[in-house]
Structures are given as structure tokens and as C-alpha cells.
CSV table of C-alpha atoms in Angstrom, one decimal:
chain,number,residue,atom,x,y,z
A,1,MET,CA,-12.3,-15.7,-8.2
A,2,TYR,CA,-15.5,-13.9,-7.3
A,3,SER,CA,-18.8,-13.8,-9.2
A,4,ALA,CA,-19.8,-10.7,-11.1
A,5,SER,CA,-21.9,-9.6,-8.1
A,6,GLY,CA,-18.9,-10.4,-5.8
A,7,GLU,CA,-16.8,-8.1,-7.9
A,8,LEU,CA,-19.4,-5.3,-7.7
A,9,ILE,CA,-19.4,-5.7,-3.9
A,10,LEU,CA,-15.6,-5.7,-3.7
A,11,ALA,CA,-15.3,-2.6,-5.9
A,12,GLU,CA,-17.8,-0.7,-3.9
A,13,ALA,CA,-16.4,-1.8,-0.6
A,14,THR,CA,-12.9,-0.8,-1.8
A,15,ARG,CA,-14.2,2.7,-2.7
A,16,LEU,CA,-16.2,3.2,0.5
A,17,PHE,CA,-13.8,1.8,3.0
A,18,TYR,CA,-11.0,4.0,1.6
A,19,ALA,CA,-13.1,7.2,1.3
A,20,GLU,CA,-14.9,6.9,4.7
A,21,GLY,CA,-13.3,4.2,6.7
A,22,ILE,CA,-14.0,0.5,7.4
A,23,GLY,CA,-15.7,1.2,10.7
A,24,ALA,CA,-17.9,3.9,9.3
A,25,VAL,CA,-19.4,1.9,6.4
A,26,GLY,CA,-21.8,-1.0,7.1
A,27,VAL,CA,-22.7,-3.9,4.9
A,28,ASP,CA,-26.1,-2.3,4.3
A,29,ARG,CA,-24.4,0.6,2.6
A,30,VAL,CA,-22.1,-1.6,0.6
A,31,SER,CA,-25.0,-3.7,-0.5
A,32,ALA,CA,-27.1,-0.6,-1.4
A,33,GLU,CA,-24.4,1.2,-3.3
A,34,SER,CA,-23.2,-1.9,-5.1
A,35,GLY,CA,-26.7,-2.9,-6.1
A,36,VAL,CA,-26.2,-6.4,-4.7
A,37,SER,CA,-28.3,-7.9,-2.0
A,38,LYS,CA,-27.1,-8.5,1.5
A,39,PRO,CA,-27.6,-12.2,1.3
A,40,THR,CA,-25.4,-12.3,-1.8
A,41,LEU,CA,-22.8,-10.2,0.0
A,42,TYR,CA,-22.8,-12.6,2.9
A,43,ALA,CA,-22.7,-15.6,0.6
A,44,GLN,CA,-19.7,-14.2,-1.2
A,45,PHE,CA,-17.7,-12.9,1.8
A,46,GLY,CA,-19.2,-14.3,5.0
A,47,ASN,CA,-19.1,-11.1,7.0
A,48,LYS,CA,-17.8,-7.6,7.1
A,49,ASP,CA,-14.5,-8.5,8.6
A,50,LYS,CA,-13.9,-11.0,5.8
A,51,LEU,CA,-15.0,-8.4,3.2
A,52,ALA,CA,-12.5,-6.0,4.6
A,53,ALA,CA,-9.8,-8.7,4.4
A,54,ALA,CA,-10.8,-9.4,0.7
A,55,VAL,CA,-10.6,-5.7,-0.1
A,56,LEU,CA,-7.1,-5.4,1.3
A,57,GLN,CA,-6.0,-8.7,-0.3
A,58,ARG,CA,-7.1,-7.3,-3.7
A,59,ARG,CA,-5.4,-4.0,-3.0
A,60,LYS,CA,-2.2,-5.8,-2.1
A,61,ALA,CA,-2.2,-7.9,-5.3
A,62,THR,CA,-3.0,-4.8,-7.4
A,63,ARG,CA,-0.4,-2.7,-5.7
A,64,GLN,CA,2.3,-5.3,-6.0
A,65,LYS,CA,1.6,-5.7,-9.7
A,66,GLU,CA,1.5,-1.9,-10.3
A,67,LEU,CA,4.7,-1.3,-8.5
A,68,ARG,CA,6.6,-4.1,-10.2
A,69,GLU,CA,5.3,-2.9,-13.6
A,70,PHE,CA,6.3,0.7,-12.7
A,71,ILE,CA,9.9,-0.5,-11.9
A,72,ASP,CA,10.1,-2.8,-14.9
A,73,GLU,CA,9.1,0.1,-17.2
A,74,LEU,CA,11.8,2.5,-16.0
A,75,PRO,CA,14.5,3.3,-18.5
A,76,ALA,CA,17.6,1.1,-18.0
A,77,ASP,CA,19.7,4.1,-17.2
A,78,THR,CA,17.5,5.2,-14.3
A,79,ASP,CA,19.9,6.4,-11.5
A,80,SER,CA,17.9,5.0,-8.6
A,81,ARG,CA,15.0,2.7,-8.7
A,82,VAL,CA,14.5,3.3,-5.0
A,83,LEU,CA,14.2,7.1,-5.5
A,84,ALA,CA,11.9,6.5,-8.5
A,85,LEU,CA,9.6,4.6,-6.3
A,86,PHE,CA,9.6,7.4,-3.7
A,87,ASP,CA,8.8,9.8,-6.5
A,88,ARG,CA,5.9,7.7,-7.6
A,89,PHE,CA,4.6,7.6,-4.0
A,90,ALA,CA,5.1,11.4,-3.7
A,91,ARG,CA,3.0,12.0,-6.8
A,92,ASN,CA,0.2,9.7,-5.4
A,93,HIS,CA,0.2,11.8,-2.2
A,94,THR,CA,-0.8,14.9,-4.2
A,95,ARG,CA,-3.7,13.2,-6.0
A,96,PRO,CA,-7.2,14.6,-5.2
A,97,GLY,CA,-8.9,12.4,-2.7
A,98,PHE,CA,-5.7,10.8,-1.4
A,99,ARG,CA,-6.2,10.0,2.3
A,100,GLY,CA,-3.1,8.0,2.9
A,101,CYS,CA,-1.9,4.5,2.4
A,102,PRO,CA,-4.9,2.2,2.6
A,103,PHE,CA,-2.9,-0.4,4.5
A,104,THR,CA,-1.8,2.1,7.1
A,105,ILE,CA,-5.3,3.5,7.4
A,106,ALA,CA,-6.8,0.0,7.9
A,107,ALA,CA,-4.1,-1.0,10.4
A,108,ALA,CA,-5.0,2.1,12.5
A,109,GLU,CA,-8.7,1.3,12.3
A,110,LEU,CA,-8.3,-2.4,13.1
A,111,PRO,CA,-6.0,-2.8,16.1
A,112,ASP,CA,-7.1,-6.4,16.9
A,113,PRO,CA,-4.1,-8.5,15.6
A,114,GLU,CA,-6.6,-11.4,15.0
A,115,HIS,CA,-8.7,-9.4,12.6
A,116,PRO,CA,-8.6,-11.2,9.2
A,117,ALA,CA,-7.7,-7.9,7.4
A,118,ARG,CA,-4.5,-7.7,9.4
A,119,VAL,CA,-3.1,-10.6,7.3
A,120,PRO,CA,-2.9,-8.7,4.0
A,121,ILE,CA,-1.8,-5.6,5.8
A,122,ALA,CA,1.2,-7.4,7.3
A,123,GLU,CA,1.9,-9.2,4.0
A,124,TYR,CA,2.0,-6.0,2.1
A,125,LYS,CA,4.2,-4.2,4.6
A,126,ALA,CA,6.6,-7.1,4.6
A,127,TRP,CA,6.5,-7.2,0.8
A,128,ILE,CA,7.3,-3.5,0.3
A,129,ARG,CA,10.2,-3.8,2.7
A,130,GLY,CA,11.6,-6.8,0.7
A,131,PHE,CA,10.9,-5.0,-2.6
A,132,LEU,CA,12.9,-2.0,-1.4
A,133,ALA,CA,15.7,-4.3,-0.4
A,134,GLU,CA,15.6,-5.8,-3.9
A,135,LEU,CA,15.7,-2.3,-5.4
A,136,ALA,CA,18.7,-1.4,-3.2
A,137,ARG,CA,20.5,-4.4,-4.6
A,138,ALA,CA,19.5,-3.5,-8.2
A,139,ASP,CA,20.7,0.1,-7.6
A,140,GLY,CA,24.1,-1.3,-6.4
A,141,ILE,CA,24.0,0.4,-3.0
A,142,ALA,CA,23.9,-2.8,-1.0
A,143,ALA,CA,26.9,-5.1,-1.0
A,144,THR,CA,25.3,-7.9,1.0
A,145,ASP,CA,21.9,-9.3,1.6
A,146,ALA,CA,22.0,-8.1,5.2
A,147,GLU,CA,22.8,-4.6,4.0
A,148,ALA,CA,20.0,-4.7,1.5
A,149,GLU,CA,17.6,-5.9,4.1
A,150,ARG,CA,18.7,-3.1,6.5
A,151,LEU,CA,18.2,-0.5,3.6
A,152,GLY,CA,14.8,-2.0,2.8
A,153,GLU,CA,13.8,-1.5,6.4
A,154,GLN,CA,15.1,2.1,6.5
A,155,PHE,CA,13.3,3.0,3.3
A,156,SER,CA,10.1,1.3,4.4
A,157,LEU,CA,10.2,3.2,7.7
A,158,LEU,CA,10.5,6.5,5.7
A,159,ILE,CA,7.5,5.5,3.6
A,160,ASP,CA,5.4,4.5,6.6
A,161,GLY,CA,6.4,7.7,8.4
A,162,ALA,CA,5.4,9.8,5.4
A,163,ASN,CA,2.1,7.9,5.1
A,164,ALA,CA,1.4,8.5,8.8
A,165,GLN,CA,2.0,12.2,8.3
A,166,VAL,CA,-0.8,12.3,5.7
A,167,ILE,CA,-3.2,10.6,8.1
A,168,THR,CA,-2.3,12.5,11.2
A,169,LEU,CA,-1.5,16.0,9.8
A,170,GLY,CA,-2.8,16.0,6.3
A,171,ASP,CA,0.8,16.6,5.1
A,172,LYS,CA,0.8,15.5,1.5
A,173,LYS,CA,4.4,16.7,1.0
A,174,ALA,CA,5.9,14.4,3.6
A,175,MET,CA,6.7,11.7,1.0
A,176,ALA,CA,8.8,14.3,-1.0
A,177,ARG,CA,10.8,15.0,2.2
A,178,ALA,CA,11.1,11.2,2.9
A,179,ARG,CA,12.5,10.9,-0.6
A,180,ASP,CA,15.2,13.5,0.2
A,181,ILE,CA,16.2,11.6,3.3
A,182,ALA,CA,16.3,8.4,1.2
A,183,ALA,CA,18.6,10.2,-1.3
A,184,GLY,CA,20.9,11.0,1.7
A,185,ILE,CA,21.0,7.4,2.7
A,186,ILE,CA,21.8,6.3,-0.8
A,187,ALA,CA,24.5,9.0,-1.1
A,188,ALA,CA,26.1,7.8,2.1
A,189,HIS,CA,26.1,4.2,0.9
A,190,SER,CA,27.4,5.2,-2.5
A,191,THR,CA,30.6,6.7,-1.0
A,192,THR,CA,31.4,3.7,1.1
């Protein structure tokens, strides 16, 4: 989709925006660190807002693919795909350099609902909620579509809350606690 220079810009912007923040990093810095001229950056992306949107769009596509592959590769006898996903997120939270969910961080940085980067943020958040509902159905804890949607919403709220704890408090163990709460929700649905 992008030229080789566009891919270099996108990779560097992804790294810098996550490490330091979208607002803190200018196009001059992205250009300098990617080794690609500013005119090329503007020709590829238009402006910084559109570059931020492209970064988050790429992150969204990559994350969706990674999470689907992770679930697809689980052993058939996995007790709970939902809890396996929480476990994966909890492991990510303890990685060196982890600052929190890139979508949550970007949403906090970009409060304008008209900012182009808000589109991939909203799309990813809706997708993860739907994915969790799908996993609830696959785990057999949701008898109806409405129940699956409600569980997907509850699980996504737990994930968002744990991600917010990383950003606000530096609490990298919040996702493990969110997983325990999710396990309680699953246990309550398994007995009904």
C-alpha cells in the first residue's frame, strides 16, 4: 500500500508515537529518524494527523491478525479462549517498554472526535468487544447472541480498565487482576 519510503516513515512513526506520544513527536523528527525527507512524508501521508491515523490503522490490522492467530493456534482442549486472551494481554503488560494499549494512549492524547486517528481507535475497540463476544460463544458461556454481546462488553471493559491502570498508575499487574474478575464472570455463567 505504501512505498518503501512510506513504510520507513510508518515504522518510525509507530515506534516514536508509542514511545513518546503523538503530540510530543513532530514530523521533523519522524523524517529525520526514518531517513526520509519531509516532502516525501507529506506526499505519502498528507499531514501529521493522517500519519497518526495510518499508524493506528496499521496497528489495528496487525493486532487483529495477531490475536486471531493466537486464538487459532490454541490447543483444541483450551478451557477458555477468553481467559487465554487475558493471559496474553497480561504477559504483554509485563514486557519491557510497555506503556499501555496504543489505542487507549492515542485516545487520551487525541480528544477531538473528528481527528482522523479516532476512526481506527473506535474500530479496534468495537472489534475487540465483538471478538470477545465471539470467544464467549466459542467457550460455551453465552447461550444467546445478546448474552455474548453483553459478555463481550464486560470483558472489554475489564481490558480497558486494566489498560487505563497502566497509563494512570503504571500498574502492570492490573491485567492479571482483570483476568481473575473475568474468570469469576465465566464461572457465574458456567453454573447457570
